[in-house]
Coordinates of C-alpha atoms and ligand atoms in Angstrom, one line a residue:
M1 CA -3.2 115.4 -14.8
T2 CA -3.1 113.9 -17.3
D3 CA -0.2 116.8 -19.2
E4 CA 1.6 116.0 -15.8
R5 CA 1.9 112.6 -16.4
L6 CA 3.1 112.4 -20.4
S7 CA 5.7 115.9 -18.9
R8 CA 6.9 112.9 -16.2
I9 CA 7.5 110.8 -19.1
R10 CA 8.7 113.4 -21.3
A11 CA 11.9 114.3 -18.1
A12 CA 12.3 111.0 -17.5
L13 CA 12.4 110.4 -21.8
I14 CA 15.2 113.6 -21.9
G15 CA 16.6 112.5 -18.9
L16 CA 17.4 109.0 -21.1
L17 CA 18.4 110.8 -24.4
S18 CA 20.5 113.3 -23.1
V19 CA 22.9 110.4 -21.1
G20 CA 22.3 107.8 -24.3
V21 CA 23.2 110.6 -26.7
G22 CA 26.4 111.3 -24.4
L23 CA 27.9 108.1 -23.8
A24 CA 27.5 107.0 -27.7
A25 CA 29.4 110.1 -28.1
G26 CA 32.5 109.0 -26.0
Q27 CA 31.6 105.5 -27.2
L28 CA 33.0 107.3 -30.3
V29 CA 35.4 109.2 -29.0
G30 CA 36.9 106.0 -27.0
A31 CA 37.1 104.1 -30.3
L32 CA 39.4 106.4 -31.7
R33 CA 42.2 106.7 -29.2
N34 CA 41.7 103.8 -26.5
P35 CA 38.0 101.6 -27.0
A36 CA 38.9 100.8 -22.6
T37 CA 38.6 104.5 -22.2
S38 CA 35.0 105.1 -22.9
P39 CA 32.9 105.8 -19.7
V40 CA 30.7 102.6 -19.8
L41 CA 33.8 100.2 -20.6
A42 CA 35.7 102.0 -17.7
V43 CA 32.7 101.9 -15.5
G44 CA 32.8 98.0 -16.2
S45 CA 36.4 97.3 -15.9
A46 CA 36.5 99.1 -12.4
V47 CA 33.5 96.9 -11.7
I48 CA 35.2 93.2 -12.5
D49 CA 38.1 94.9 -10.7
R50 CA 36.5 95.7 -7.7
T51 CA 34.2 92.7 -7.5
P52 CA 34.5 90.5 -4.9
T53 CA 36.1 86.9 -5.7
S54 CA 32.6 85.0 -4.2
L55 CA 30.5 87.1 -6.9
K56 CA 32.8 87.2 -10.0
D57 CA 31.9 82.9 -9.3
W58 CA 28.6 82.9 -8.7
A59 CA 28.2 85.2 -11.6
I60 CA 30.2 82.8 -14.2
R61 CA 28.1 80.0 -12.8
T62 CA 24.4 81.4 -13.4
F63 CA 26.1 83.1 -16.9
G64 CA 29.0 81.1 -17.8
S65 CA 31.0 82.6 -20.4
N66 CA 28.0 86.3 -21.3
D67 CA 29.4 87.3 -17.3
K68 CA 30.7 90.4 -19.1
P69 CA 27.7 91.1 -21.5
V70 CA 25.9 90.7 -18.2
L71 CA 27.6 92.4 -16.0
L72 CA 27.5 95.6 -18.8
A73 CA 24.4 95.2 -19.0
S74 CA 23.7 96.1 -15.7
V75 CA 25.9 99.1 -15.6
V76 CA 23.9 100.1 -18.9
V77 CA 20.8 99.5 -16.4
A78 CA 22.0 101.5 -12.8
V79 CA 23.0 104.9 -15.6
L80 CA 19.7 104.6 -17.5
V81 CA 18.2 104.7 -14.3
V82 CA 19.8 107.5 -13.2
A83 CA 19.8 109.4 -16.9
A84 CA 16.1 109.0 -16.1
A85 CA 16.6 110.5 -12.5
S86 CA 18.2 112.9 -13.8
G87 CA 15.4 114.2 -16.7
L88 CA 12.9 114.3 -13.0
L89 CA 14.8 116.4 -11.8
A90 CA 15.5 118.3 -14.5
R91 CA 12.2 119.4 -14.8
S92 CA 11.7 122.2 -12.0
R93 CA 15.4 122.3 -11.6
P94 CA 17.3 122.5 -15.2
W95 CA 20.9 122.9 -13.1
L96 CA 19.7 120.0 -10.9
G97 CA 19.4 117.6 -13.6
A98 CA 22.7 118.2 -14.7
A99 CA 24.2 118.8 -11.4
V100 CA 23.4 114.3 -11.4
Q101 CA 25.1 114.2 -14.3
V102 CA 28.5 115.7 -13.8
A103 CA 27.9 113.6 -10.5
M104 CA 28.3 110.2 -13.4
L105 CA 31.1 111.7 -15.4
V106 CA 32.8 111.8 -12.0
V107 CA 32.1 108.1 -11.0
A108 CA 33.3 107.4 -14.1
G109 CA 36.1 109.9 -14.9
Y110 CA 37.7 108.4 -11.4
A111 CA 37.5 105.0 -12.8
V112 CA 39.0 105.8 -15.9
L113 CA 41.9 107.4 -13.7
T114 CA 42.4 104.0 -11.0
R115 CA 42.6 102.5 -14.5
P116 CA 46.8 100.9 -14.1
F117 CA 48.7 102.7 -16.5
A118 CA 46.1 105.3 -16.9
A119 CA 47.4 109.3 -18.0
A120 CA 44.9 112.3 -17.1
S121 CA 44.7 112.7 -21.1
D122 CA 42.4 109.0 -20.6
L123 CA 39.7 111.5 -19.0
V124 CA 38.7 112.6 -22.9
P125 CA 35.4 110.8 -23.9
T126 CA 34.5 110.9 -20.3
V127 CA 34.7 114.9 -20.9
C128 CA 33.1 114.5 -24.4
A129 CA 30.4 112.1 -22.7
G130 CA 29.4 114.8 -20.3
A131 CA 29.8 118.1 -22.4
V132 CA 27.4 116.3 -25.1
S133 CA 25.3 114.8 -23.1
I134 CA 24.8 118.3 -20.8
A135 CA 23.8 120.6 -23.8
A136 CA 21.5 117.4 -25.2
L137 CA 19.6 117.5 -22.2
F138 CA 18.9 121.9 -22.4
V139 CA 18.4 121.5 -25.9
L140 CA 15.7 119.3 -25.4
L141 CA 14.4 120.3 -22.8
R142 CA 14.4 124.0 -24.7
L143 CA 12.5 121.8 -27.4
A144 CA 10.0 120.3 -24.7
A145 CA 9.4 123.3 -22.9
P146 CA 5.0 123.6 -23.2
S147 CA 5.3 126.4 -26.3
P148 CA 2.3 128.8 -26.9
G149 CA 1.6 128.0 -30.3
P150 CA -0.9 125.0 -30.9
Q151 CA -0.1 120.8 -28.5
G152 CA 0.6 119.1 -32.2
A153 CA 3.7 122.1 -32.9
S154 CA 5.2 121.1 -29.7
R155 CA 4.7 118.0 -29.9
R156 CA 5.7 117.0 -33.2
T157 CA 8.8 119.5 -32.2
F158 CA 9.7 117.1 -29.5
V159 CA 9.2 113.8 -31.2
A160 CA 11.6 114.8 -34.0
A161 CA 14.4 115.9 -31.9
A162 CA 13.9 113.0 -29.6
G163 CA 13.7 111.0 -32.2
G164 CA 17.4 112.5 -34.0
T165 CA 18.7 112.6 -31.0
A166 CA 18.1 108.3 -30.8
A167 CA 19.3 108.5 -34.2
L168 CA 22.0 110.4 -33.2
A169 CA 23.2 108.2 -31.2
A170 CA 22.7 104.6 -32.8
L171 CA 24.9 106.6 -35.3
G172 CA 27.7 107.3 -32.7
V173 CA 28.0 104.4 -31.4
A174 CA 27.7 102.3 -35.0
S175 CA 30.5 104.5 -36.6
G176 CA 32.1 103.3 -32.7
R177 CA 32.0 99.8 -33.3
A178 CA 33.4 100.5 -37.5
I179 CA 35.9 101.9 -36.1
T180 CA 37.5 99.5 -33.2
D181 CA 36.8 96.6 -36.6
S182 CA 38.3 97.8 -39.6
R183 CA 41.7 98.4 -36.6
S184 CA 42.1 95.3 -35.6
A185 CA 43.3 93.7 -38.9
I186 CA 46.3 91.8 -38.0
D187 CA 49.2 92.1 -41.4
V188 CA 52.1 90.2 -39.6
K189 CA 53.5 87.5 -41.5
L190 CA 54.9 84.8 -39.2
P191 CA 58.3 83.2 -40.5
A192 CA 58.2 78.8 -39.8
A193 CA 59.2 76.8 -36.9
D194 CA 62.4 74.9 -36.4
P195 CA 61.7 72.2 -36.1
A196 CA 57.9 72.7 -36.7
A197 CA 55.4 70.8 -34.0
P198 CA 55.1 67.6 -35.4
A199 CA 51.7 67.3 -37.7
L200 CA 48.3 66.8 -35.6
P201 CA 46.7 63.1 -35.8
A202 CA 42.9 63.0 -37.5
G203 CA 42.1 61.9 -34.3
L204 CA 38.5 60.6 -33.3
D205 CA 37.0 63.9 -34.9
E206 CA 35.0 62.1 -37.9
T207 CA 34.4 58.6 -36.2
V208 CA 33.0 59.5 -32.8
P209 CA 30.4 62.8 -33.8
G210 CA 29.8 65.1 -30.8
V211 CA 33.6 64.6 -29.4
T212 CA 36.0 67.6 -28.7
P213 CA 38.2 68.1 -32.0
L214 CA 41.5 67.1 -31.8
R215 CA 42.8 71.3 -32.9
T216 CA 40.5 73.9 -31.6
P217 CA 40.0 76.4 -34.1
N218 CA 41.0 79.8 -33.6
S219 CA 37.4 81.1 -33.5
S220 CA 36.1 78.4 -30.9
F221 CA 39.4 79.0 -28.5
Y222 CA 37.7 79.3 -25.1
R223 CA 38.1 82.7 -24.5
V224 CA 39.0 84.5 -20.8
D225 CA 40.3 87.4 -19.4
T226 CA 38.9 91.0 -17.4
E227 CA 39.4 93.0 -20.2
L228 CA 35.5 94.1 -21.7
S229 CA 37.1 94.9 -24.8
V230 CA 39.0 92.9 -27.1
P231 CA 43.0 94.4 -26.7
N232 CA 44.0 96.5 -30.1
L233 CA 48.3 96.2 -29.9
S234 CA 50.4 97.2 -33.0
A235 CA 53.6 94.5 -33.7
S236 CA 55.8 97.8 -34.1
D237 CA 54.6 99.0 -31.2
W238 CA 55.0 96.3 -28.9
K239 CA 58.0 95.3 -26.7
L240 CA 58.8 93.2 -23.4
T241 CA 61.5 94.0 -20.6
I242 CA 62.8 91.5 -19.1
D243 CA 63.7 93.0 -15.9
G244 CA 63.7 92.4 -12.0
D245 CA 66.6 90.2 -10.4
V246 CA 68.7 90.0 -13.4
E247 CA 72.7 90.9 -14.5
N248 CA 71.5 91.5 -18.1
P249 CA 67.9 93.1 -18.0
Y250 CA 67.0 93.7 -21.7
T251 CA 64.4 95.6 -24.0
I252 CA 63.3 93.2 -27.0
S253 CA 60.7 94.8 -29.4
F254 CA 58.9 92.0 -31.9
S255 CA 60.7 92.2 -35.3
E256 CA 63.5 90.9 -33.1
L257 CA 61.6 88.5 -31.2
L258 CA 61.1 87.7 -35.2
R259 CA 64.7 86.9 -36.2
R260 CA 64.7 83.7 -32.7
P261 CA 64.9 81.0 -33.6
L262 CA 61.1 79.9 -33.4
T263 CA 60.0 76.6 -31.6
E264 CA 56.0 74.6 -31.8
R265 CA 54.4 72.8 -29.8
N266 CA 51.3 71.3 -29.0
I267 CA 49.9 72.7 -26.1
T268 CA 45.9 71.7 -24.1
I269 CA 46.0 75.3 -21.8
T270 CA 43.2 75.0 -18.9
C271 CA 41.0 77.4 -17.0
V272 CA 41.2 77.0 -13.2
S273 CA 37.5 78.5 -13.4
N274 CA 36.8 75.5 -14.8
E275 CA 34.3 73.9 -13.9
V276 CA 34.4 69.4 -13.8
G277 CA 33.2 68.8 -17.4
G278 CA 33.7 72.2 -18.4
K279 CA 34.4 74.4 -21.5
Y280 CA 37.3 75.8 -20.5
A281 CA 40.5 74.5 -21.6
G282 CA 41.7 73.8 -25.7
G283 CA 44.1 72.8 -27.3
A284 CA 46.4 74.0 -30.0
T285 CA 49.1 74.4 -31.9
W286 CA 51.9 77.1 -30.1
R287 CA 54.8 78.8 -31.9
G288 CA 57.1 81.2 -30.4
V289 CA 60.6 81.8 -28.8
L290 CA 61.2 80.1 -25.4
L291 CA 61.3 81.1 -21.9
K292 CA 64.1 79.6 -21.4
D293 CA 66.6 81.0 -23.9
L294 CA 64.9 84.8 -23.2
L295 CA 65.2 84.3 -19.6
A296 CA 69.4 82.5 -19.5
E297 CA 70.1 86.3 -21.3
A298 CA 69.0 87.8 -18.7
R299 CA 70.9 86.2 -16.5
V300 CA 69.1 85.4 -12.9
K301 CA 70.5 86.7 -10.1
N302 CA 70.9 83.5 -7.6
P303 CA 68.8 81.1 -9.6
D304 CA 68.5 78.8 -6.5
R305 CA 67.0 80.6 -4.4
P306 CA 63.6 79.1 -3.8
D307 CA 60.4 81.3 -3.7
L308 CA 61.1 83.0 -6.9
Q309 CA 59.0 83.8 -9.8
V310 CA 58.4 85.2 -12.7
L311 CA 55.7 88.3 -12.3
S312 CA 54.7 89.2 -16.0
T313 CA 52.5 91.2 -16.5
S314 CA 49.7 92.5 -19.8
F315 CA 50.2 95.9 -21.4
N316 CA 47.6 97.8 -18.6
G317 CA 48.5 96.0 -15.7
F318 CA 47.4 92.7 -15.3
T319 CA 49.6 90.7 -13.4
I320 CA 50.3 86.6 -13.4
S321 CA 53.1 84.7 -10.5
T322 CA 54.6 81.9 -12.5
P323 CA 57.7 79.4 -10.7
L324 CA 60.3 80.5 -12.7
G325 CA 61.8 76.3 -12.6
A326 CA 58.5 76.7 -14.6
M327 CA 59.2 78.7 -17.5
T328 CA 63.5 77.7 -17.3
D329 CA 63.0 73.6 -16.9
D330 CA 62.8 71.4 -19.9
R331 CA 58.9 71.5 -20.4
G332 CA 58.8 74.8 -23.1
A333 CA 56.7 76.8 -21.3
M334 CA 56.7 80.0 -23.9
L335 CA 56.3 84.1 -24.9
A336 CA 54.2 82.3 -27.7
I337 CA 53.4 84.1 -31.2
G338 CA 51.4 82.1 -32.7
M339 CA 48.4 80.3 -32.7
N340 CA 47.5 77.7 -35.6
G341 CA 49.8 78.5 -38.1
A342 CA 48.9 81.9 -37.6
P343 CA 49.8 85.2 -35.8
L344 CA 47.9 85.1 -32.1
P345 CA 44.5 86.4 -33.0
R346 CA 43.7 89.8 -30.4
E347 CA 41.5 88.1 -28.7
H348 CA 44.5 85.3 -27.7
G349 CA 47.2 88.0 -26.7
F350 CA 47.8 89.2 -30.3
P351 CA 51.2 90.0 -30.4
A352 CA 53.0 87.6 -27.9
R353 CA 51.7 85.7 -24.7
L354 CA 52.9 83.2 -22.5
I355 CA 52.0 79.6 -22.4
T356 CA 53.7 77.3 -19.7
P357 CA 52.7 73.9 -20.2
G358 CA 51.0 71.9 -16.9
L359 CA 49.9 75.5 -15.2
Y360 CA 46.2 76.3 -15.2
G361 CA 46.1 79.7 -17.3
M362 CA 45.7 82.5 -14.4
L363 CA 49.4 80.8 -13.6
G364 CA 51.2 81.0 -16.5
C365 CA 49.7 82.1 -19.6
T366 CA 50.0 86.1 -20.1
K367 CA 48.1 87.3 -23.4
W368 CA 49.0 91.2 -24.5
V369 CA 52.3 90.9 -22.2
T370 CA 55.3 92.7 -22.1
R371 CA 57.0 92.8 -18.7
L372 CA 58.8 89.8 -17.4
T373 CA 60.3 90.7 -13.6
V374 CA 62.0 87.9 -11.8
T375 CA 61.1 88.5 -8.4
T376 CA 59.9 87.1 -4.5
Y377 CA 56.1 86.0 -3.7
A378 CA 56.9 87.8 -0.6
D379 CA 57.8 91.3 -3.3
R380 CA 54.9 91.2 -5.4
K381 CA 51.7 89.7 -5.8
A382 CA 49.7 89.2 -8.6
Y383 CA 46.4 90.1 -9.9
W384 CA 44.5 86.4 -8.7
T385 CA 46.8 86.6 -5.7
K386 CA 45.5 89.1 -4.1
R387 CA 42.2 88.1 -4.4
G388 CA 43.1 84.5 -2.3
W389 CA 43.8 82.2 -5.6
T390 CA 46.5 80.0 -5.4
T391 CA 50.0 80.3 -6.7
D392 CA 50.5 76.4 -6.9
G393 CA 48.6 75.9 -9.7
E394 CA 48.7 72.6 -11.5
I395 CA 46.0 71.8 -14.2
K396 CA 44.6 69.0 -12.0
P397 CA 44.2 65.7 -14.1
T398 CA 40.3 65.3 -15.7
A399 CA 38.0 63.1 -18.6
R400 CA 35.4 65.3 -20.1
I401 CA 32.5 63.7 -21.4
D402 CA 30.7 65.0 -24.5
V403 CA 28.5 62.5 -25.9
P404 CA 26.4 61.7 -26.1
A405 CA 25.1 65.3 -24.7
G406 CA 23.3 65.7 -21.0
L407 CA 19.7 64.4 -20.8
A408 CA 19.9 63.1 -24.6
T409 CA 17.8 60.3 -25.9
V410 CA 20.2 58.0 -27.9
K411 CA 18.8 55.2 -29.5
P412 CA 18.7 52.1 -28.4
G413 CA 21.1 49.7 -29.8
R414 CA 25.6 50.7 -30.0
V415 CA 25.7 54.2 -28.2
L416 CA 29.2 56.0 -28.6
I417 CA 30.4 57.6 -25.9
G418 CA 33.1 60.0 -26.4
G419 CA 34.7 62.7 -24.7
T420 CA 38.4 64.4 -24.1
A421 CA 41.0 64.1 -21.0
W422 CA 43.9 66.3 -19.7
A423 CA 46.9 64.8 -17.4
Q424 CA 49.2 68.0 -18.3
R425 CA 52.7 66.9 -17.7
R426 CA 51.5 63.5 -16.7
G427 CA 50.0 62.1 -20.0
V428 CA 47.0 60.5 -20.3
V429 CA 47.2 56.4 -20.2
G430 CA 43.4 55.8 -20.5
V431 CA 40.0 56.8 -19.6
Q432 CA 37.6 54.2 -17.9
V433 CA 33.4 54.2 -17.8
S434 CA 31.5 53.3 -15.7
I435 CA 27.7 52.8 -17.0
D436 CA 25.6 53.0 -14.3
G437 CA 26.9 52.9 -11.3
G438 CA 28.5 49.3 -12.8
P439 CA 32.7 48.0 -12.8
W440 CA 34.9 50.7 -14.4
T441 CA 35.8 49.3 -17.7
A442 CA 38.9 51.1 -20.4
A443 CA 37.7 53.1 -23.4
T444 CA 39.2 53.7 -26.4
L445 CA 41.9 56.0 -26.8
G446 CA 42.2 58.1 -29.5
P447 CA 45.8 58.9 -30.2
D448 CA 48.9 60.1 -27.8
V449 CA 50.1 63.8 -28.7
N450 CA 52.6 64.7 -26.4
V451 CA 52.4 64.6 -22.1
D452 CA 50.8 68.2 -22.4
Y453 CA 47.8 67.4 -24.9
W454 CA 45.1 66.2 -23.9
R455 CA 43.2 62.6 -25.5
Q456 CA 40.1 62.1 -27.0
W457 CA 38.2 58.9 -26.3
Y458 CA 35.4 56.7 -26.4
Y459 CA 33.3 53.5 -24.8
A460 CA 30.4 51.4 -27.5
W461 CA 28.1 50.7 -25.1
Q462 CA 25.0 48.1 -25.9
S463 CA 22.4 49.3 -24.4
S464 CA 20.0 47.6 -22.2
W465 CA 17.1 48.5 -20.7
P466 CA 15.3 51.7 -22.5
G467 CA 15.1 54.4 -20.5
Q468 CA 17.4 56.9 -18.5
H469 CA 21.0 55.8 -17.9
S470 CA 24.2 57.1 -16.3
V471 CA 27.8 57.3 -17.9
R472 CA 31.1 59.0 -15.3
A473 CA 34.6 59.0 -16.3
R474 CA 38.0 58.9 -15.5
V475 CA 41.1 59.4 -16.6
V476 CA 44.3 57.3 -16.0
Y477 CA 47.6 59.1 -16.2
G478 CA 51.1 59.3 -15.6
D479 CA 52.5 56.0 -13.9
N480 CA 48.9 54.8 -14.1
E481 CA 47.4 57.0 -11.4
I482 CA 43.8 57.0 -11.7
Q483 CA 41.9 60.6 -10.7
T484 CA 40.5 61.7 -8.0
S485 CA 36.9 61.4 -7.5
A486 CA 37.3 64.5 -4.3
R487 CA 35.7 67.0 -5.1
A488 CA 36.3 70.5 -5.6
G489 CA 35.0 73.9 -6.5
V490 CA 37.3 75.9 -8.7
F491 CA 38.2 78.4 -5.4
P492 CA 41.0 78.7 -4.8
S493 CA 43.3 76.0 -6.8
G494 CA 40.6 74.4 -9.3
S495 CA 37.8 72.1 -9.4
S496 CA 38.2 68.1 -8.5
G497 CA 36.0 65.5 -9.2
I498 CA 34.1 62.8 -11.4
E499 CA 32.2 64.3 -14.2
E500 CA 28.4 61.8 -14.3
R501 CA 26.0 62.3 -17.2
V502 CA 22.6 61.2 -17.7
F503 CA 20.9 59.9 -20.5
L504 CA 17.9 58.3 -22.1
V505 CA 17.5 55.5 -24.5
G506 CA 14.5 55.3 -26.4
Ligands
MTE601 N1 47.0 89.5 -20.0 C1 45.6 88.8 -19.5 N2 45.5 87.5 -20.0 C2 45.1 86.1 -19.2 C3 44.2 86.5 -18.6 C4 43.8 88.2 -17.9 O1 42.7 88.3 -17.8 N3 44.4 88.9 -18.7 N4 43.6 85.4 -17.6 C5 44.5 84.4 -17.8 C6 43.8 82.9 -18.0 S1 42.4 82.6 -15.6 C7 43.3 81.7 -18.9 S2 42.4 80.4 -18.3 C8 44.2 82.6 -20.1 C9 43.3 81.8 -20.4 O2 43.4 82.0 -22.6 P1 42.9 82.3 -23.3 O3 41.5 83.6 -23.4 O4 43.7 82.2 -24.7 O5 41.7 81.6 -23.6 O6 44.7 83.1 -20.7 C10 45.1 83.9 -19.3 N5 46.3 85.3 -19.6
MO602 MO1 41.7 80.9 -15.7

């Protein structure tokens, strides 16, 4: 009886170890070619692309920016369950166990091949993963088979083999990661922009502890995209093609781009998935070439037609729709190559991305962009459009409270309440706060950078009674318009409503 149980545990372990070392081999071979083609990442991406919007929304709400690690972990757990099952089946019929592993491979292979722009050679990591896992399955089964020798000896052999397999798997994953890291250094020197963006003032960073810094450092800039591994493009291979309904389609390389006049502007971008009070917004100095100029050279056919859009495509087929007008008017939409004085970090689109002031990121900020196609909304649908999100996505003006933190306890006396507010294309002209449901009162504003940049604010409140208090904040923008109190969730066109925060005086 005990023997029976033990061997089941062993069998399950053999399943886990063999699939584990196979997947590690897949990661390693993937790292050598293209990490996105490793079986784990390919299945993860396939799941992302096929997840219904409501579930994705729920995942972002529940796990925040951990939604991807959680997704990957779920894929891995599912794989481990099947892997253990393959070991258990292999106990009596080895070929059945192997067949289960082959079935897993077919699923992974399908995920690899249904990626946009997939090539047959992308199957290499998956095939390696399969070969290693099935070989490991048979080797471990043989080593674990009861032998006529003393009990202790066969156990030692199995433990050594199992430990060795686990170590190999760990080594595979670690070297895969090391390879990816070593390949991701960026050595590009950007020419200066002329004129350079006005230097950002000091803002309220020092005066109001806890307020959002006026400039978001690249390392803490929010990241939202559908990629599971950070794309690793090379500037020398990169090209941008402008085509579609244009008289003069053309392609431009990175070095040609660097020889063009570069502009620079301070712009705050925002994600449509940002909840009221959320963190998916960031302000940076972007350097690049005006899209207006690039598109003028392509000469759009009948540019006054309604319904015209620019469908931008990233290196792997992800697409975004931007109204043509937002790229050709004078708001300064750009093909950006620099962020806060440095080349774009890989996470933020290296070597080039779009920045369109005033529109949510999913409508004008394509990272790793390689193609701009002038077309109509009727003819082509972008990634998020197919999933029900709006194509008309002006960023909704909002104020955000940064301090005090929710449910924080503050000392009685002078309480500094502060935050940031944005109203791209319109400009922040005021922020008002209401304490404990009282009248709306003007807060003090930080420096005005430009209409497309966020503005810090604070309000020094003399605390009344000890205990629980609440503060609300709303932005006043453009022509003295006031932020709406109407609540909306993020789907399909961005959240609205007024943030309220509770804190304690004690
Ligand atoms: N290629 C690509 N570009 C993309 C996305 C994406 O998923 N893939 N996401 C968009 C969204 S939803 C947002 S909000 C911005 C975020 O840019 P950031 O990650 O640099 O902050 O990128 C946009 N560009
Ligand atoms: Mo977004």
